[in-house]
Coordinates of C-alpha atoms in Angstrom, one line a residue:
M1 CA -22.1 20.2 -15.1
K2 CA -22.5 17.7 -17.9
D3 CA -20.3 15.3 -19.9
N4 CA -19.0 16.6 -23.2
N5 CA -20.6 14.3 -25.8
L6 CA -18.3 15.7 -28.5
E7 CA -15.1 14.7 -26.7
I8 CA -13.0 12.4 -28.9
F9 CA -12.1 8.9 -27.6
P10 CA -9.7 6.5 -29.3
L11 CA -11.2 3.2 -30.5
V12 CA -9.1 0.2 -29.7
D13 CA -9.0 -3.6 -30.3
E14 CA -8.9 -6.0 -27.3
A15 CA -5.1 -5.7 -27.3
G16 CA -5.3 -1.9 -26.8
N17 CA -4.2 -1.0 -30.4
V18 CA -5.8 2.2 -31.6
T19 CA -8.0 1.5 -34.6
G20 CA -9.8 4.8 -35.0
S21 CA -11.8 7.5 -33.0
A22 CA -15.3 8.4 -32.1
T23 CA -17.1 10.9 -29.8
R24 CA -18.1 10.2 -26.3
G25 CA -21.8 10.5 -27.4
V26 CA -21.3 7.8 -30.1
C27 CA -19.3 5.5 -27.7
H28 CA -22.0 5.8 -25.0
N29 CA -25.1 5.5 -27.2
G30 CA -25.2 1.7 -27.4
S31 CA -22.8 1.4 -30.4
H32 CA -20.4 -0.8 -28.3
L33 CA -17.4 0.8 -30.0
L34 CA -14.5 -0.4 -27.8
H35 CA -12.8 2.5 -26.1
P36 CA -10.1 2.4 -23.3
V37 CA -10.4 3.6 -19.7
V38 CA -8.1 3.5 -16.6
H39 CA -9.2 2.5 -13.1
L40 CA -7.3 2.9 -9.9
H41 CA -8.3 1.1 -6.7
V42 CA -6.9 3.0 -3.8
F43 CA -6.3 0.9 -0.6
N44 CA -5.0 2.3 2.6
S45 CA -2.6 0.4 4.9
R46 CA -5.6 -0.8 6.9
G47 CA -7.0 -2.6 3.9
E48 CA -9.8 -0.2 3.4
V49 CA -10.8 0.9 -0.2
Y50 CA -11.5 4.4 -1.2
L51 CA -14.7 4.8 -3.3
Q52 CA -15.9 7.9 -5.1
K53 CA -19.5 9.0 -5.3
R54 CA -20.6 9.7 -8.9
P55 CA -22.5 13.0 -9.2
D56 CA -26.1 13.0 -10.3
W57 CA -25.2 14.8 -13.6
K58 CA -23.1 11.9 -14.9
D59 CA -24.4 10.2 -18.1
I60 CA -23.5 6.7 -16.8
Q61 CA -24.5 5.4 -13.3
P62 CA -25.3 8.8 -11.6
G63 CA -25.3 8.9 -7.8
K64 CA -23.6 5.5 -7.3
W65 CA -20.4 4.6 -5.5
D66 CA -17.6 3.6 -7.9
T67 CA -13.9 2.8 -8.2
A68 CA -11.7 5.5 -6.6
V69 CA -10.5 6.8 -10.0
G70 CA -11.9 6.0 -13.4
G71 CA -11.5 7.9 -16.6
H72 CA -11.3 7.7 -20.3
I73 CA -8.0 7.7 -22.1
D74 CA -7.7 10.7 -24.3
Y75 CA -6.9 10.3 -28.0
G76 CA -3.1 10.2 -28.3
E77 CA -2.6 9.5 -24.6
T78 CA -1.0 6.3 -23.1
P79 CA -2.8 4.4 -20.3
E80 CA -0.1 5.5 -17.9
Q81 CA -0.5 9.2 -18.8
A82 CA -4.2 8.9 -18.5
L83 CA -3.9 7.3 -15.0
Q84 CA -1.6 10.1 -13.7
R85 CA -4.0 12.8 -15.1
E86 CA -7.2 11.2 -13.8
V87 CA -5.8 10.6 -10.3
R88 CA -4.6 14.2 -10.1
E89 CA -7.9 15.6 -11.5
E90 CA -10.3 13.4 -9.4
L91 CA -8.4 12.9 -6.1
G92 CA -5.7 15.5 -6.1
I93 CA -3.0 12.8 -5.6
T94 CA 0.3 13.2 -7.4
A95 CA 2.6 10.9 -5.5
F96 CA 1.5 7.3 -5.7
E97 CA 2.9 3.9 -7.0
P98 CA 0.4 2.3 -9.3
Q99 CA 0.5 -1.4 -10.0
L100 CA -1.2 -2.8 -13.1
I101 CA -3.4 -5.7 -12.1
G102 CA -4.8 -6.5 -15.5
K103 CA -7.1 -5.5 -18.3
Y104 CA -10.4 -6.8 -19.6
V105 CA -13.4 -5.8 -21.7
F106 CA -16.5 -4.5 -19.8
T107 CA -19.8 -4.3 -21.7
S108 CA -23.0 -2.8 -20.5
S109 CA -26.2 -2.0 -22.4
R110 CA -24.7 1.4 -23.4
E111 CA -21.0 0.8 -24.0
S112 CA -17.9 -1.4 -24.3
E113 CA -14.7 -0.4 -22.6
L114 CA -11.2 -1.9 -22.5
V115 CA -10.4 -1.4 -18.8
Y116 CA -6.8 -1.1 -17.5
V117 CA -7.1 -2.0 -13.8
H118 CA -4.5 -0.6 -11.3
K119 CA -4.2 -0.6 -7.6
T120 CA -2.1 1.4 -5.1
I121 CA -1.7 1.6 -1.3
Y122 CA -1.9 5.2 -0.2
D123 CA -2.2 6.8 3.2
G124 CA -1.9 10.5 2.3
P125 CA -4.6 13.2 1.9
V126 CA -7.4 12.6 -0.6
C127 CA -9.0 15.7 -2.0
P128 CA -11.9 14.7 -4.2
S129 CA -12.7 17.1 -7.0
A130 CA -15.9 19.1 -6.3
D131 CA -16.2 19.5 -10.1
E132 CA -16.0 15.8 -11.0
L133 CA -17.2 13.9 -7.9
D134 CA -19.8 14.0 -5.2
G135 CA -17.2 13.2 -2.5
G136 CA -15.8 9.9 -1.4
R137 CA -14.6 7.8 1.5
F138 CA -12.8 4.7 2.6
W139 CA -14.9 1.6 2.9
S140 CA -14.1 -1.6 4.7
L141 CA -14.2 -4.9 2.8
R142 CA -17.2 -5.9 4.9
E143 CA -19.1 -2.7 3.9
I144 CA -18.3 -3.4 0.2
R145 CA -19.5 -7.0 0.5
E146 CA -22.7 -5.9 2.1
A147 CA -23.3 -3.2 -0.5
I148 CA -22.9 -5.6 -3.5
G149 CA -26.2 -6.2 -5.2
Q150 CA -28.0 -3.5 -3.3
N151 CA -28.0 -0.9 -6.1
I152 CA -25.5 1.3 -4.2
L153 CA -22.3 0.5 -6.2
T154 CA -21.9 0.7 -9.9
P155 CA -22.2 -2.7 -11.6
N156 CA -18.8 -2.2 -13.2
F157 CA -17.2 -1.7 -9.8
E158 CA -18.9 -4.7 -8.3
S159 CA -17.9 -7.1 -11.1
E160 CA -14.3 -5.7 -11.3
F161 CA -13.7 -5.7 -7.5
Q162 CA -15.0 -9.2 -7.1
R163 CA -12.9 -10.4 -10.1
F164 CA -9.6 -8.9 -8.9
F165 CA -9.9 -8.4 -5.1
L166 CA -12.5 -10.6 -3.4

């Protein structure tokens, strides 16, 4: 599998207002065109955090552990609609109560994203998509702290998790 570089993303300002559109390829080529994404941090009732493993074919951070759910908002889609779609596609979860934690701009060498950060507490079955992920599991906070800075987790997850949850 491979990401579709022709997929159309909305471009936004820092408030989330749509200002235009561009392809995934353009957004991820170092242009730093700001495009929106949703993240969901899935905690269980024991305080463990579910992380997904990114497949090796991903164009950004292949093979690393990342936020349970992360995905681009499609052009014409609201953050709430994108979150429901991405959670269903990536983890097979349809019944959950998301809580918006905040939003911020994440910038790497390849891209700039307006990230809508959510969390939920969920103890039901998790069925990671074999098409989109390379599996996943619940991690203790101790395991996450020990993995930070070891090139195991995505830099985006590390900075976001430390900012909002540690």
